[in-house]
């Protein structure tokens, strides 16, 4: 059996050997709730030292406590990913405590939905800033810890979160769709530029995952952006999370249910793990089969 096959076989027998991300260090943005929280918890369970960030410091503290209570290792760095000083702040904190960076999961984001003809410049600009500029700046800041000599290389990857809106467009989301489409180009460029350093870069494009962004807008979830209150959610969205197949639920999704944050986290773990050691420049659609 080749060394690569032995390695993969060992990871497939994960319950009897090393955890998938044992000894590795991962930065996860937007980790205070939803998909980011699930990613952070799962990465920690699989042996990663997780550096978590969120604009909501209280929620972040709760997630850090969850990770540590489960026996994991975590560091919280609260802040706005769009702030000019954020990339240096989180990269310096990560390297100061753990000495390296193996993975960056650019998950932080939100929606600011309006019909195209009523979308003001600031609503377009802030979505581009958070979903495109912020990941780019964080990745650029971390470059010295990815562009390494052969003898320094370990499993390393960049995972950028996109959406089916970025693949197909969506009514009321000109800003979000444009930003999430841009993420694909950014990811593929990283794959080409940093591939020679052994770094993999992939995108995960989520369909319906039940979070505050896809919950009913009538539920009243909001976020404060530059002093303005932005309503989150989808008008009239289904409120329940269907976890079993039901022909009457979500007829546009072959699996007949929306995804959970844990479903989403599993796909991110796959892309970060050695099981995806030859996957780079790819966009993994996690949609329950919708859109095929």
XYZ file of C-alpha atoms in Angstrom:
292
model
C 0.000 0.000 0.000
C 1.363 3.457 -0.933
C 2.105 6.067 1.728
C -0.837 8.178 0.508
C -3.232 5.236 0.660
C -1.965 4.352 4.113
C -2.575 7.921 5.247
C -6.089 8.041 3.837
C -6.870 4.584 5.207
C -5.756 5.753 8.622
C -8.051 8.746 8.459
C -10.968 6.653 7.295
C -10.421 4.548 10.416
C -10.594 7.725 12.406
C -12.195 6.270 15.514
C -9.153 4.035 15.972
C -6.402 6.541 15.183
C -5.553 10.205 14.837
C -8.290 12.727 14.615
C -8.634 14.389 11.215
C -7.113 17.732 12.229
C -4.907 16.594 15.117
C -2.300 19.207 16.013
C -3.480 21.687 13.382
C -4.526 25.311 13.909
C -7.645 26.800 12.319
C -9.072 30.322 12.219
C -12.861 30.399 11.888
C -14.622 33.736 11.433
C -18.269 34.308 12.258
C -18.040 31.572 14.877
C -20.443 33.010 17.448
C -23.441 31.117 16.126
C -24.850 29.172 13.204
C -22.506 27.550 10.711
C -19.360 29.110 12.194
C -20.128 27.764 15.649
C -20.710 24.258 14.282
C -17.477 24.409 12.279
C -15.496 25.497 15.323
C -16.939 22.769 17.536
C -16.384 20.075 14.907
C -12.827 21.178 14.127
C -11.998 21.144 17.842
C -13.539 17.678 18.184
C -11.255 16.541 15.361
C -8.173 17.782 17.196
C -7.667 21.298 15.862
C -6.694 24.247 17.996
C -9.402 26.696 16.988
C -9.115 30.480 16.879
C -12.658 31.803 16.743
C -13.865 35.261 15.891
C -17.185 37.075 15.884
C -18.444 40.623 16.182
C -20.586 39.467 19.135
C -18.096 38.979 21.981
C -20.643 37.423 24.352
C -21.686 34.735 21.907
C -18.034 34.080 21.173
C -17.287 33.528 24.859
C -20.088 30.966 24.994
C -18.679 29.027 22.041
C -15.176 29.086 23.508
C -16.571 27.696 26.752
C -18.381 24.922 24.823
C -15.186 23.914 23.073
C -13.162 23.838 26.266
C -15.873 21.958 28.166
C -15.643 19.258 25.493
C -11.878 19.031 25.981
C -10.882 21.196 23.033
C -8.425 24.063 22.714
C -9.733 27.474 21.631
C -8.782 31.135 21.543
C -11.344 33.917 21.091
C -10.542 37.074 19.138
C -13.640 39.256 19.030
C -13.953 41.921 16.382
C -15.354 43.141 13.091
C -13.762 41.248 10.190
C -14.147 44.368 8.078
C -12.073 46.561 10.404
C -8.725 47.696 9.047
C -6.786 46.284 11.988
C -8.616 42.941 12.190
C -6.367 40.735 9.998
C -3.193 41.645 11.870
C -4.969 41.331 15.204
C -6.196 37.774 14.665
C -3.117 36.495 12.811
C -0.768 37.867 15.479
C -2.905 36.394 18.273
C -3.001 33.001 16.533
C 0.726 32.794 15.897
C 1.566 34.142 19.348
C -0.364 31.317 21.026
C -0.032 28.422 18.595
C 2.961 29.285 16.410
C 1.353 28.489 13.051
C -1.816 28.551 10.943
C -3.072 25.520 9.025
C -6.552 26.588 7.946
C -8.617 29.726 7.488
C -12.389 29.390 7.208
C -13.829 32.692 5.971
C -17.393 32.263 7.174
C -18.385 35.648 8.645
C -21.140 37.480 6.834
C -24.727 38.616 6.671
C -27.356 39.637 4.140
C -28.680 43.123 3.359
C -31.465 42.294 0.938
C -33.179 44.806 -1.308
C -34.446 44.770 -4.860
C -31.746 45.865 -7.274
C -33.436 49.169 -8.215
C -33.768 50.158 -4.543
C -30.315 49.051 -3.354
C -28.296 52.068 -2.164
C -24.538 52.244 -2.579
C -23.838 51.632 1.102
C -25.876 48.390 1.114
C -23.858 47.135 -1.860
C -20.500 48.299 -0.539
C -20.796 46.807 2.956
C -21.676 43.356 1.590
C -18.682 43.448 -0.759
C -16.482 44.631 2.106
C -17.434 41.817 4.473
C -17.738 38.953 1.999
C -14.877 39.717 -0.409
C -12.488 42.374 0.881
C -12.336 41.007 4.439
C -11.446 37.410 3.421
C -8.878 38.729 0.937
C -7.204 40.885 3.590
C -7.121 38.087 6.172
C -5.641 35.623 3.687
C -3.052 38.180 2.578
C -2.055 38.864 6.191
C -1.571 35.147 6.801
C 0.533 34.622 3.656
C 3.873 34.102 5.499
C 2.350 31.119 7.330
C 1.144 29.455 4.115
C 3.906 30.191 1.601
C 6.384 27.860 3.292
C 9.478 25.885 2.335
C 8.888 22.186 1.595
C 10.334 21.029 4.914
C 7.888 23.281 6.810
C 4.719 22.140 5.072
C 1.780 20.409 6.718
C -1.864 20.062 5.728
C -2.920 23.636 4.924
C -6.033 25.044 3.301
C -8.188 28.091 2.741
C -11.957 27.574 2.744
C -14.152 30.466 1.629
C -17.891 30.346 2.191
C -20.083 31.191 -0.779
C -23.726 30.529 -1.584
C -25.961 29.266 -4.356
C -26.858 32.950 -4.736
C -23.329 33.445 -6.014
C -23.730 30.595 -8.500
C -27.190 31.382 -9.838
C -28.163 34.850 -8.580
C -31.205 35.485 -6.404
C -34.060 37.957 -6.379
C -33.416 40.736 -3.881
C -29.730 39.871 -3.498
C -27.790 41.737 -6.179
C -25.185 42.727 -3.582
C -24.944 39.311 -1.902
C -24.950 37.374 -5.186
C -22.201 39.591 -6.621
C -20.070 39.172 -3.495
C -20.538 35.424 -3.292
C -19.693 35.062 -6.994
C -16.501 37.046 -6.414
C -15.480 34.570 -3.713
C -15.151 31.845 -6.346
C -12.648 33.859 -8.366
C -10.670 34.722 -5.257
C -10.509 31.067 -4.221
C -9.378 29.820 -7.619
C -6.655 32.456 -7.745
C -5.358 31.342 -4.334
C -5.396 27.718 -5.538
C -3.223 28.673 -8.526
C -0.826 31.001 -6.700
C -0.357 28.983 -3.514
C -0.724 25.467 -4.903
C 3.050 25.264 -5.439
C 3.409 25.765 -1.679
C 1.138 22.789 -0.982
C -1.809 24.995 -0.012
C -5.302 23.965 -1.077
C -8.057 26.559 -1.586
C -11.723 25.638 -1.952
C -15.151 27.208 -1.787
C -18.260 25.769 -0.203
C -21.533 27.071 -1.653
C -24.428 26.495 0.690
C -28.047 26.140 -0.264
C -30.740 26.337 2.398
C -29.058 25.981 5.778
C -31.281 26.858 8.729
C -29.671 29.881 10.417
C -30.838 33.353 11.349
C -30.092 34.457 7.765
C -32.581 31.982 6.302
C -35.186 32.109 9.082
C -38.416 34.047 8.653
C -37.760 37.783 8.510
C -40.851 38.177 10.662
C -38.886 36.544 13.503
C -37.184 39.918 13.946
C -33.462 39.054 13.854
C -31.293 42.104 13.192
C -27.664 43.174 13.051
C -26.112 46.580 13.691
C -23.976 47.823 10.785
C -22.329 51.245 10.947
C -24.954 52.378 13.404
C -27.839 51.140 11.269
C -30.165 48.275 12.119
C -30.390 45.724 9.305
C -33.209 43.167 9.331
C -32.121 39.581 8.658
C -34.038 36.637 7.267
C -36.353 35.823 4.380
C -39.930 37.183 4.229
C -42.384 34.350 4.821
C -39.718 31.661 5.137
C -40.700 28.319 6.633
C -40.071 28.416 10.352
C -39.584 24.741 11.089
C -36.436 22.697 10.569
C -37.414 19.451 8.858
C -34.861 16.784 9.719
C -36.563 13.851 8.012
C -37.621 13.345 4.418
C -41.152 14.596 3.835
C -42.659 14.811 0.332
C -44.632 17.874 1.412
C -41.621 19.793 2.697
C -39.251 21.761 0.497
C -40.335 20.240 -2.836
C -37.473 22.042 -4.591
C -34.911 20.084 -2.533
C -34.538 16.385 -3.422
C -33.700 15.483 0.180
C -36.926 17.242 1.225
C -35.366 19.190 4.051
C -33.213 22.183 4.742
C -29.708 21.651 6.058
C -28.544 22.184 9.612
C -25.403 24.056 10.682
C -23.911 20.667 11.529
C -24.581 19.475 7.963
C -22.726 22.542 6.743
C -19.829 22.012 9.144
C -19.282 18.455 7.918
C -18.623 19.691 4.398
C -16.111 22.255 5.647
C -14.328 19.597 7.695
C -14.025 17.400 4.610
C -12.384 20.207 2.612
C -9.943 20.983 5.428
C -9.043 17.370 6.139
C -6.472 15.124 4.418
C -9.422 13.266 2.889
C -9.521 16.185 0.420
C -5.751 16.228 -0.047
C -6.035 16.455 -3.851
C -9.043 18.790 -3.950
C -8.188 22.405 -4.741
C -9.878 25.205 -6.652
C -13.182 23.392 -6.236
C -16.628 24.734 -5.346
C -18.499 22.194 -3.252
C -22.255 22.709 -3.475
C -24.010 21.718 -0.248
C -27.664 21.987 -1.183
C -29.451 18.712 -0.488
C -29.568 18.269 -4.251
C -31.302 21.558 -5.051
C -30.323 23.200 -8.298
C -29.285 20.070 -10.165
